[in-house]
């Protein structure tokens, strides 16, 4: 652009001065001003004036064209400078974007992970901007560190509270067991104590779920493998509607000891979901079967199912592909599938959710073959094996024709005949009278009808005798077992040695009457798992483990 001072001088030189000369010439040649000088002189003056005007006009045009050229050149120069600046700013913006991207994708994650922070790429040319980048990096790292410290403190607090709740639940269960021992002859007291024991187990399950969601281990370790069907039963014993669970499948496939408790907890969470989502009048079907890659546990409910979007979200969580924290559980915490996903990711379990043929949801848990082993079949005593031609039937089976009734009573062991308190004990076959052959039964060809189920009063009396015998018959029980083991060692060699060492099979015989298998006061437990089946131990009380009921909650 033309500077203002130069433009002003050029304008005065080209326009103002010629105009002043022209006006002066007109004034001189004006006839009236000359006082009537001759017409010739006037014409000459007018011609001169016209010539001056023409020259002035040409100069004006040339000056205008020069100004236009200068203006055009200035515009071109400005456009060139503008283009250069735009290119420079675009390049600078691209460099800054790349620097910020490198800061967010590389440098900041490295700083948050505690790793060495690389230099910015590309290097920032402006020192002030580079300093601001470093300040942003330091501020973000400090903020994340503070949040992590708070989260870790919160996690430790939740874990500590969960362990306290677990310990409290275990104390409640111990008190319930003591109450059963003191009032074993009262069915109402037994029912109330067992309901309290089951409620304490639910409380412990909630606490264990919180601990698992905090990244802690469940706190329990089994010492030997257990059959998967027993694992399912143990999981069913940890939910409210355990009566609605029906289990079937392979009996000889077992989980190794390290994954027994995780599998029990996983099954408990899935069963709790199934029973809560299905009508209360329906059953939850559980099937255990062997497959090529291991074994599967299938859980089917007859609920309403889930839509495709909700089912896909639940599959991501249950499979462990999306681990949830406390912030992801929502205002109404849904911890069940989150706990299952934690176990699946930790132990490499394959968990999937599919539409069930019963209308609800089918949960499939694939246990890899590396976590399984085959159980050895239990040894059957030779005296209990049926002879050729004999067939045993539950509840009145058919026997060979010509059999007669058993008229003589089986001899009672001395300890039982004495009437003293004692535990049901395993007896050596040497002290037992020979059982009459089937040919001595009645000629009707039918076994005697099964005895009617015992009344609650009779069952309570038996349990009272059981707990009373625990205090007086422990020493006698151990002495009898030692005697049996010594006698067996003289005839059967290694089998007797195994029993003397406590590794042989034991078959406790019932006392005055068999304990009832049903009723609301039956102990809630997992058949086949120690600490859950309610069977008496060496001291006459059910086996207990402080960590047996460290379970979690499923919603």
Coordinates of C-alpha atoms in Angstrom, one line a residue:
X1 CA 0.0 0.0 0.0
X2 CA 1.1 3.7 -0.7
X3 CA 2.2 5.6 2.4
X4 CA -0.1 8.6 3.3
X5 CA 2.7 11.2 3.1
X6 CA 3.8 10.1 -0.4
X7 CA 0.2 10.1 -1.7
X8 CA -0.4 13.6 -0.3
X9 CA 2.7 15.2 -2.0
X10 CA 1.9 13.4 -5.3
X11 CA -1.7 14.7 -5.1
X12 CA -0.5 18.3 -4.5
X13 CA 2.0 18.1 -7.2
X14 CA -0.2 16.6 -9.9
X15 CA -3.6 18.1 -9.1
X16 CA -3.6 21.1 -6.8
X17 CA -0.8 23.2 -8.5
X18 CA -2.1 22.7 -12.2
X19 CA -5.6 23.6 -11.0
X20 CA -4.3 26.8 -9.4
X21 CA -2.5 27.8 -12.6
X22 CA -5.6 27.2 -14.6
X23 CA -7.7 29.4 -12.4
X24 CA -5.1 32.1 -12.5
X25 CA -5.1 32.0 -16.4
X26 CA -8.9 32.1 -16.5
X27 CA -8.9 35.1 -14.2
X28 CA -6.3 36.9 -16.3
X29 CA -8.1 36.2 -19.6
X30 CA -11.6 37.0 -18.4
X31 CA -13.0 39.7 -20.6
X32 CA -14.7 41.4 -17.7
X33 CA -11.5 41.3 -15.7
X34 CA -9.4 42.8 -18.5
X35 CA -11.8 45.7 -18.8
X36 CA -12.9 45.1 -22.3
X37 CA -9.6 44.2 -24.1
X38 CA -10.1 42.9 -27.6
X39 CA -11.9 39.8 -28.6
X40 CA -8.8 38.2 -30.2
X41 CA -6.9 38.3 -27.1
X42 CA -9.8 36.7 -25.2
X43 CA -10.1 33.9 -27.7
X44 CA -6.4 33.2 -27.4
X45 CA -6.7 33.1 -23.7
X46 CA -9.6 30.7 -23.9
X47 CA -7.7 28.4 -26.3
X48 CA -4.8 28.4 -23.9
X49 CA -7.1 27.6 -21.0
X50 CA -8.6 24.7 -23.0
X51 CA -5.1 23.3 -23.8
X52 CA -4.2 23.6 -20.1
X53 CA -7.4 21.8 -19.2
X54 CA -6.7 19.0 -21.7
X55 CA -3.1 18.6 -20.4
X56 CA -4.4 18.6 -16.8
X57 CA -6.9 15.9 -17.7
X58 CA -4.3 13.7 -19.3
X59 CA -2.0 14.2 -16.3
X60 CA -5.0 13.3 -14.0
X61 CA -5.6 10.1 -16.0
X62 CA -2.0 9.1 -16.0
X63 CA -1.8 9.8 -12.2
X64 CA -5.0 7.7 -11.8
X65 CA -3.5 4.8 -13.7
X66 CA -0.3 5.0 -11.7
X67 CA -2.3 4.9 -8.5
X68 CA -4.3 1.9 -9.8
X69 CA -1.0 0.1 -10.6
X70 CA 0.4 0.9 -7.2
X71 CA -2.8 -0.3 -5.5
X72 CA -2.8 -3.5 -7.5
X73 CA 0.8 -4.2 -6.7
X74 CA 0.1 -3.5 -3.0
X75 CA -2.8 -5.9 -3.1
X76 CA -0.7 -8.6 -4.7
X77 CA 2.0 -8.1 -2.1
X78 CA -0.6 -8.3 0.7
X79 CA -2.1 -11.5 -0.8
X80 CA 1.3 -13.0 -1.1
X81 CA 2.1 -12.2 2.5
X82 CA -1.3 -13.5 3.6
X83 CA -0.7 -16.8 1.8
X84 CA 2.7 -17.2 3.4
X85 CA 1.3 -16.5 6.8
X86 CA -1.6 -18.9 6.3
X87 CA 0.8 -21.7 5.2
X88 CA 3.0 -21.0 8.2
X89 CA 0.1 -21.1 10.6
X90 CA -1.2 -24.3 9.0
X91 CA 2.2 -25.9 9.4
X92 CA 2.4 -24.7 13.0
X93 CA -1.1 -26.0 13.8
X94 CA -0.2 -29.4 12.3
X95 CA 3.0 -29.6 14.4
X96 CA 1.1 -28.6 17.5
X97 CA -1.6 -31.2 16.8
X98 CA 1.0 -33.9 16.3
X99 CA 2.8 -32.8 19.5
X100 CA -0.5 -32.8 21.5
X101 CA -1.4 -36.2 20.1
X102 CA 2.0 -37.6 21.0
X103 CA 1.5 -36.1 24.5
X104 CA -1.9 -37.7 24.9
X105 CA -1.1 -41.1 23.3
X106 CA 2.5 -41.7 24.4
X107 CA 3.9 -39.4 27.0
X108 CA 0.9 -39.2 29.3
X109 CA 0.2 -42.9 29.4
X110 CA 3.9 -43.5 30.1
X111 CA 3.9 -41.0 32.9
X112 CA 0.7 -42.6 34.4
X113 CA 2.2 -46.1 34.2
X114 CA 5.4 -44.9 36.0
X115 CA 7.6 -45.5 32.9
X116 CA 10.2 -43.2 31.4
X117 CA 8.6 -40.3 29.6
X118 CA 9.9 -39.8 26.0
X119 CA 10.7 -36.4 24.5
X120 CA 8.0 -34.6 22.6
X121 CA 7.7 -35.5 19.0
X122 CA 8.1 -33.3 17.0
X123 CA 10.0 -30.9 19.2
X124 CA 8.2 -27.7 19.9
X125 CA 10.0 -24.7 18.4
X126 CA 8.5 -22.1 20.8
X127 CA 10.0 -22.5 24.3
X128 CA 6.9 -21.0 26.0
X129 CA 4.6 -23.6 24.4
X130 CA 7.0 -26.4 25.3
X131 CA 6.9 -25.4 28.9
X132 CA 3.2 -25.3 29.0
X133 CA 3.1 -28.8 27.6
X134 CA 5.3 -30.0 30.4
X135 CA 3.1 -28.3 32.9
X136 CA 0.0 -30.0 31.5
X137 CA 1.8 -33.4 31.7
X138 CA 2.8 -32.8 35.3
X139 CA -0.6 -31.7 36.4
X140 CA -2.4 -34.6 34.7
X141 CA 0.1 -37.1 36.3
X142 CA -0.4 -35.6 39.7
X143 CA -4.2 -35.6 39.4
X144 CA -4.3 -39.2 38.3
X145 CA -1.9 -40.2 41.1
X146 CA -4.2 -38.6 43.6
X147 CA -7.2 -40.4 42.3
X148 CA -5.4 -43.7 42.3
X149 CA -4.4 -43.2 45.9
X150 CA -8.0 -42.4 46.9
X151 CA -9.2 -45.5 45.0
X152 CA -6.7 -47.7 46.7
X153 CA -7.6 -46.3 50.1
X154 CA -11.3 -47.0 49.3
X155 CA -10.5 -50.5 48.1
X156 CA -8.6 -51.3 51.3
X157 CA -11.5 -49.9 53.4
X158 CA -14.1 -52.0 51.5
X159 CA -11.9 -55.2 51.8
X160 CA -11.4 -54.6 55.5
X161 CA -15.2 -54.2 56.0
X162 CA -15.9 -57.2 53.9
X163 CA -13.5 -59.3 56.0
X164 CA -15.2 -58.1 59.2
X165 CA -18.6 -59.0 57.8
X166 CA -17.2 -62.5 56.9
X167 CA -15.8 -63.0 60.4
X168 CA -19.1 -61.8 61.9
X169 CA -21.0 -64.3 59.7
X170 CA -18.7 -67.1 60.8
X171 CA -19.3 -66.2 64.5
X172 CA -23.0 -66.3 63.9
X173 CA -22.7 -69.8 62.4
X174 CA -20.7 -71.0 65.3
X175 CA -23.3 -69.7 67.7
X176 CA -26.0 -71.4 65.6
X177 CA -24.1 -74.7 65.9
X178 CA -23.8 -74.3 69.6
X179 CA -27.5 -73.6 69.8
X180 CA -28.2 -76.8 67.9
X181 CA -26.0 -78.7 70.3
X182 CA -27.7 -77.4 73.4
X183 CA -31.3 -77.7 72.1
X184 CA -31.0 -80.6 69.7
X185 CA -34.2 -82.2 71.0
X186 CA -36.4 -79.3 70.1
X187 CA -37.4 -79.2 66.4
X188 CA -38.4 -75.6 66.5
X189 CA -35.1 -74.5 67.9
X190 CA -33.3 -76.6 65.3
X191 CA -35.3 -75.0 62.5
X192 CA -34.6 -71.5 63.7
X193 CA -30.9 -72.2 64.2
X194 CA -30.5 -73.6 60.7
X195 CA -32.4 -70.7 59.2
X196 CA -30.0 -68.4 61.0
X197 CA -27.1 -70.3 59.8
X198 CA -28.3 -70.0 56.2
X199 CA -28.9 -66.3 56.6
X200 CA -25.4 -65.9 57.9
X201 CA -24.2 -67.7 54.8
X202 CA -26.0 -65.2 52.6
X203 CA -24.3 -62.3 54.5
X204 CA -20.9 -63.9 54.1
X205 CA -21.6 -64.3 50.3
X206 CA -22.2 -60.6 50.0
X207 CA -18.9 -59.9 51.8
X208 CA -17.0 -62.3 49.5
X209 CA -18.4 -60.7 46.4
X210 CA -17.2 -57.3 47.6
X211 CA -13.8 -58.7 48.2
X212 CA -13.6 -60.3 44.8
X213 CA -14.7 -57.0 43.1
X214 CA -11.8 -55.3 44.9
X215 CA -9.4 -57.8 43.3
X216 CA -8.9 -60.0 46.4
X217 CA -9.0 -63.7 46.5
X218 CA -12.1 -65.4 48.1
X219 CA -10.1 -66.4 51.1
X220 CA -10.8 -70.1 51.1
X221 CA -8.7 -73.0 49.7
X222 CA -10.0 -76.5 49.4
X223 CA -7.5 -79.3 50.1
X224 CA -8.7 -81.9 47.6
X225 CA -10.7 -82.1 44.3
X226 CA -14.5 -82.3 44.4
X227 CA -16.9 -83.6 41.9
X228 CA -18.6 -80.9 39.7
X229 CA -22.0 -82.1 40.7
X230 CA -21.0 -81.5 44.4
X231 CA -19.6 -78.1 43.4
X232 CA -23.0 -77.2 41.9
X233 CA -24.8 -78.4 45.1
X234 CA -22.4 -76.3 47.2
X235 CA -23.2 -73.3 45.1
X236 CA -27.0 -74.0 45.4
X237 CA -26.6 -74.1 49.2
X238 CA -25.4 -70.5 49.1
X239 CA -28.6 -69.0 47.6
X240 CA -32.0 -68.4 49.1
X241 CA -34.1 -70.6 46.8
X242 CA -31.8 -73.6 46.9
X243 CA -34.8 -76.0 47.0
X244 CA -35.6 -75.1 43.3
X245 CA -32.3 -76.3 41.9
X246 CA -32.2 -79.7 40.2
X247 CA -28.8 -81.1 39.5
X248 CA -27.9 -84.0 37.2
X249 CA -24.9 -85.1 35.2
X250 CA -21.5 -86.9 35.4
X251 CA -20.5 -87.9 38.9
X252 CA -16.9 -88.8 38.3
X253 CA -15.5 -85.5 36.8
X254 CA -14.0 -83.3 39.5
X255 CA -12.4 -79.9 39.7
X256 CA -8.9 -79.5 41.1
X257 CA -8.7 -78.1 44.6
X258 CA -7.4 -74.6 43.5
X259 CA -10.6 -73.8 41.5
X260 CA -13.2 -75.5 43.7
X261 CA -14.1 -72.3 45.7
X262 CA -14.1 -70.0 42.5
X263 CA -16.4 -72.5 40.8
X264 CA -18.7 -72.7 43.8
X265 CA -19.0 -68.9 43.9
X266 CA -19.5 -68.7 40.1
X267 CA -22.3 -71.3 40.2
X268 CA -23.9 -69.6 43.2
X269 CA -24.0 -66.3 41.4
X270 CA -25.5 -67.8 38.2
X271 CA -28.0 -69.8 40.2
X272 CA -29.0 -66.7 42.2
X273 CA -29.7 -64.9 38.9
X274 CA -31.6 -67.8 37.5
X275 CA -33.8 -68.2 40.6
X276 CA -34.5 -64.5 40.8
X277 CA -35.4 -64.1 37.2
X278 CA -37.7 -67.2 36.9
X279 CA -41.1 -67.6 38.4
X280 CA -41.0 -69.0 42.0
X281 CA -43.0 -72.1 41.0
X282 CA -40.4 -73.2 38.4
X283 CA -37.2 -75.2 38.8
X284 CA -33.7 -74.3 37.7
X285 CA -32.2 -77.2 35.7
X286 CA -28.4 -77.7 36.1
X287 CA -26.5 -80.3 33.9
X288 CA -22.9 -81.3 34.3
X289 CA -21.3 -83.1 31.3
X290 CA -18.0 -83.9 29.8
X291 CA -16.9 -82.3 26.5
X292 CA -13.8 -82.5 24.4
X293 CA -12.1 -79.5 25.9
X294 CA -13.1 -80.2 29.5
X295 CA -16.5 -80.1 31.2
X296 CA -19.5 -77.8 31.0
X297 CA -22.0 -76.7 33.6
X298 CA -25.3 -75.6 32.0
X299 CA -27.8 -73.7 34.0
X300 CA -31.3 -73.1 32.5
X301 CA -34.1 -71.0 33.9
X302 CA -37.7 -70.6 32.7
X303 CA -37.8 -66.8 33.1
X304 CA -38.7 -64.2 30.5
X305 CA -35.2 -64.0 29.0
X306 CA -33.3 -60.9 27.8
X307 CA -33.4 -58.8 24.7
X308 CA -30.5 -58.9 22.3
X309 CA -28.8 -55.7 23.5
X310 CA -29.0 -56.6 27.2
X311 CA -27.9 -60.2 26.5
X312 CA -24.9 -59.0 24.6
X313 CA -23.9 -56.6 27.4
X314 CA -24.3 -59.3 30.0
X315 CA -22.2 -61.7 27.9
X316 CA -19.4 -59.2 27.8
X317 CA -19.4 -58.9 31.6
X318 CA -19.9 -62.6 32.4
X319 CA -17.1 -63.6 30.1
X320 CA -14.6 -61.3 31.7
X321 CA -14.0 -59.2 28.6
X322 CA -15.4 -56.1 30.4
X323 CA -14.3 -55.9 34.0
X324 CA -16.6 -53.8 36.1
X325 CA -15.5 -51.7 39.1
X326 CA -17.6 -50.1 41.8
X327 CA -18.2 -47.0 39.7
X328 CA -19.7 -49.1 37.0
X329 CA -22.3 -51.0 39.2
X330 CA -24.8 -48.2 39.3
X331 CA -27.1 -46.9 42.1
X332 CA -28.6 -50.4 42.5
X333 CA -25.5 -52.6 42.4
X334 CA -25.7 -55.6 40.2
X335 CA -22.7 -57.5 41.4
X336 CA -23.5 -61.1 40.2
X337 CA -22.2 -61.1 36.7
X338 CA -19.4 -58.7 37.6
X339 CA -18.1 -61.3 40.1
X340 CA -18.5 -64.1 37.5
X341 CA -16.4 -62.1 35.1
X342 CA -13.7 -61.6 37.6
X343 CA -13.4 -65.3 38.2
X344 CA -13.6 -66.1 34.5
X345 CA -10.8 -63.7 33.7
X346 CA -8.6 -64.9 36.5
X347 CA -9.0 -68.7 36.1
X348 CA -9.5 -68.8 32.3
X349 CA -13.1 -70.0 32.6
X350 CA -15.3 -69.7 29.5
X351 CA -18.7 -68.3 30.5
X352 CA -21.4 -67.5 28.1
X353 CA -25.1 -66.6 28.2
X354 CA -27.5 -67.8 25.6
X355 CA -31.3 -68.0 25.1
X356 CA -32.6 -71.1 26.9
X357 CA -35.0 -73.6 25.3
X358 CA -37.1 -73.2 28.5
X359 CA -37.7 -69.5 27.6
X360 CA -35.2 -67.9 29.9
X361 CA -31.4 -67.7 29.8
X362 CA -28.9 -70.5 29.6
X363 CA -25.6 -69.9 31.4
X364 CA -22.8 -72.2 30.2
X365 CA -19.5 -72.5 32.2
X366 CA -16.7 -74.3 30.4
X367 CA -14.1 -75.6 32.8
X368 CA -10.8 -76.3 30.8
X369 CA -9.4 -79.8 31.0
X370 CA -6.3 -78.6 32.8
X371 CA -8.5 -77.8 35.8
X372 CA -10.2 -81.1 35.9
X373 CA -9.5 -84.7 36.9
X374 CA -11.3 -87.9 37.2
X375 CA -12.4 -89.2 40.5
X376 CA -11.7 -92.8 41.5
X377 CA -14.8 -94.8 42.2
X378 CA -15.3 -95.4 45.9
X379 CA -14.2 -98.8 47.2
X380 CA -17.2 -101.1 48.0
X381 CA -16.6 -103.6 50.9
X382 CA -16.7 -107.2 49.8
X383 CA -19.4 -108.1 52.4
X384 CA -21.8 -105.5 50.8
X385 CA -21.5 -106.7 47.3
X386 CA -24.6 -108.7 46.2
X387 CA -24.1 -112.3 45.2
X388 CA -25.0 -113.7 41.9
X389 CA -28.8 -113.8 41.3
X390 CA -29.5 -111.1 43.9
X391 CA -31.1 -107.8 42.8
X392 CA -31.5 -104.9 45.2
X393 CA -34.4 -102.5 44.7
X394 CA -35.1 -99.3 46.5
X395 CA -38.4 -99.4 48.4
X396 CA -39.6 -103.0 47.9
X397 CA -37.9 -104.7 45.0
X398 CA -38.5 -108.2 43.6
X399 CA -36.5 -111.1 45.1
X400 CA -36.1 -114.7 43.9
X401 CA -39.1 -116.9 44.4
X402 CA -39.1 -119.1 47.4
X403 CA -37.5 -116.6 49.7
X404 CA -38.5 -116.6 53.3
X405 CA -38.9 -113.8 55.8
X406 CA -36.1 -112.8 58.2
X407 CA -37.3 -113.8 61.6
X408 CA -34.2 -113.2 63.6
X409 CA -33.0 -109.8 64.6
X410 CA -29.5 -108.7 63.6
X411 CA -27.2 -108.7 66.7
X412 CA -26.6 -105.3 68.2
X413 CA -23.0 -104.2 69.0
X414 CA -22.3 -104.1 72.7
X415 CA -21.8 -100.4 72.8
X416 CA -25.2 -99.7 71.3
X417 CA -26.9 -102.4 73.5
X418 CA -25.5 -100.8 76.6
X419 CA -27.6 -97.7 76.0
X420 CA -24.8 -95.3 76.7
X421 CA -24.3 -92.2 74.6
X422 CA -22.2 -92.6 71.6
X423 CA -21.7 -91.5 68.0
X424 CA -22.7 -93.6 65.0
X425 CA -19.6 -95.6 64.4
X426 CA -18.1 -97.7 61.6
X427 CA -18.1 -101.3 62.6
X428 CA -15.7 -104.0 61.4
X429 CA -17.3 -106.7 59.3
X430 CA -15.8 -109.2 61.7
X431 CA -18.1 -108.1 64.5
X432 CA -21.3 -108.3 62.4
X433 CA -23.5 -111.3 62.2
X434 CA -23.9 -112.8 58.8
X435 CA -26.9 -111.4 57.0
X436 CA -29.4 -114.2 56.1
X437 CA -29.4 -114.9 52.4
X438 CA -32.3 -113.9 50.2
X439 CA -33.5 -117.4 50.1
X440 CA -34.6 -117.1 53.7
X441 CA -36.9 -114.2 53.0
X442 CA -40.7 -114.6 52.7
X443 CA -42.1 -116.4 49.7
X444 CA -43.9 -113.3 48.5
X445 CA -41.0 -112.3 46.4
X446 CA -41.1 -108.7 47.8
X447 CA -38.8 -106.9 50.2
X448 CA -40.3 -105.5 53.4
X449 CA -41.9 -102.0 52.9
X450 CA -39.6 -99.1 53.8
X451 CA -40.2 -97.6 57.3
X452 CA -42.3 -94.4 57.5
X453 CA -40.4 -91.1 57.6
X454 CA -39.5 -90.2 61.2
X455 CA -41.4 -87.4 63.0
X456 CA -39.7 -84.1 63.9
X457 CA -39.7 -85.1 67.5
X458 CA -38.0 -88.4 66.8
X459 CA -35.4 -86.7 64.6
X460 CA -34.8 -84.1 67.3
X461 CA -34.3 -86.9 69.8
X462 CA -31.8 -88.6 67.5
X463 CA -29.8 -85.4 67.0
X464 CA -29.9 -84.8 70.7
X465 CA -28.4 -88.2 71.2
X466 CA -25.9 -87.4 68.5
X467 CA -24.6 -84.3 70.1
X468 CA -24.6 -85.9 73.5
X469 CA -22.7 -88.8 72.3
X470 CA -20.1 -86.5 70.8
X471 CA -19.0 -85.5 74.3
X472 CA -18.8 -89.1 75.7
X473 CA -18.1 -91.3 72.8
X474 CA -15.1 -89.7 71.0
X475 CA -12.5 -91.7 72.8
X476 CA -14.5 -94.9 72.3
X477 CA -14.9 -94.2 68.6
X478 CA -11.2 -93.7 68.1
X479 CA -10.5 -96.9 70.0
X480 CA -12.9 -98.9 68.0
X481 CA -11.5 -97.6 64.7
X482 CA -8.0 -98.5 65.9
X483 CA -9.1 -102.0 66.7
X484 CA -10.9 -102.4 63.4
X485 CA -7.8 -101.1 61.5
X486 CA -5.6 -103.6 63.4
X487 CA -7.9 -106.5 62.7
X488 CA -8.1 -105.5 59.0
X489 CA -4.4 -105.3 58.8
X490 CA -4.0 -108.9 59.8
X491 CA -6.2 -110.2 56.9
X492 CA -6.3 -107.6 54.1
X493 CA -2.8 -106.1 54.2
X494 CA -2.6 -102.8 52.5
X495 CA -6.4 -102.1 52.8
X496 CA -6.2 -102.3 56.5
X497 CA -3.1 -100.1 56.5
X498 CA -5.0 -97.5 54.6
X499 CA -7.9 -97.5 57.0
X500 CA -5.5 -97.3 60.0
X501 CA -3.9 -94.3 58.4
X502 CA -7.4 -92.6 58.1
X503 CA -7.4 -92.8 54.3
X504 CA -9.8 -95.7 53.8
X505 CA -13.5 -95.3 53.1
X506 CA -15.7 -94.8 56.1
X507 CA -19.4 -95.6 56.2
X508 CA -21.0 -94.2 59.4
X509 CA -24.1 -96.2 60.4
X510 CA -27.2 -94.4 61.7
X511 CA -28.1 -94.4 65.3
X512 CA -31.5 -95.2 66.8
X513 CA -33.2 -93.8 63.7
X514 CA -32.1 -92.3 60.5
X515 CA -31.9 -88.5 60.3
X516 CA -34.7 -87.2 58.1
X517 CA -33.8 -86.1 54.6
X518 CA -36.4 -83.3 54.4
X519 CA -38.1 -80.8 56.5
X520 CA -37.5 -77.1 57.0
X521 CA -35.0 -77.7 59.8
X522 CA -32.6 -79.6 57.6
X523 CA -29.1 -78.0 57.6
X524 CA -28.5 -76.1 54.4
X525 CA -25.3 -77.5 52.9
X526 CA -23.6 -78.9 49.9
X527 CA -23.7 -82.7 49.9
X528 CA -20.3 -84.1 49.3
X529 CA -18.3 -81.1 50.4
X530 CA -16.8 -80.8 53.9
X531 CA -18.3 -78.2 56.0
X532 CA -21.5 -78.0 53.9
X533 CA -23.2 -81.4 54.3
X534 CA -24.1 -81.1 57.9
X535 CA -22.7 -84.6 58.8
X536 CA -21.0 -85.0 62.2
X537 CA -17.3 -84.8 62.5
X538 CA -14.9 -86.4 65.0
X539 CA -16.3 -84.3 67.8
X540 CA -19.9 -85.0 66.9
X541 CA -20.5 -81.5 65.5
X542 CA -20.8 -80.7 61.8
X543 CA -17.5 -80.0 60.0
X544 CA -16.8 -76.3 59.9
X545 CA -14.2 -74.2 58.3
X546 CA -13.8 -70.5 59.1
X547 CA -13.6 -69.8 55.4
X548 CA -16.3 -72.2 54.2
X549 CA -19.0 -69.6 53.9
X550 CA -16.9 -66.7 52.6
X551 CA -19.2 -66.0 49.7
X552 CA -20.5 -63.0 47.9
X553 CA -23.8 -61.5 46.7
X554 CA -25.4 -61.8 43.3
X555 CA -28.0 -59.5 42.0

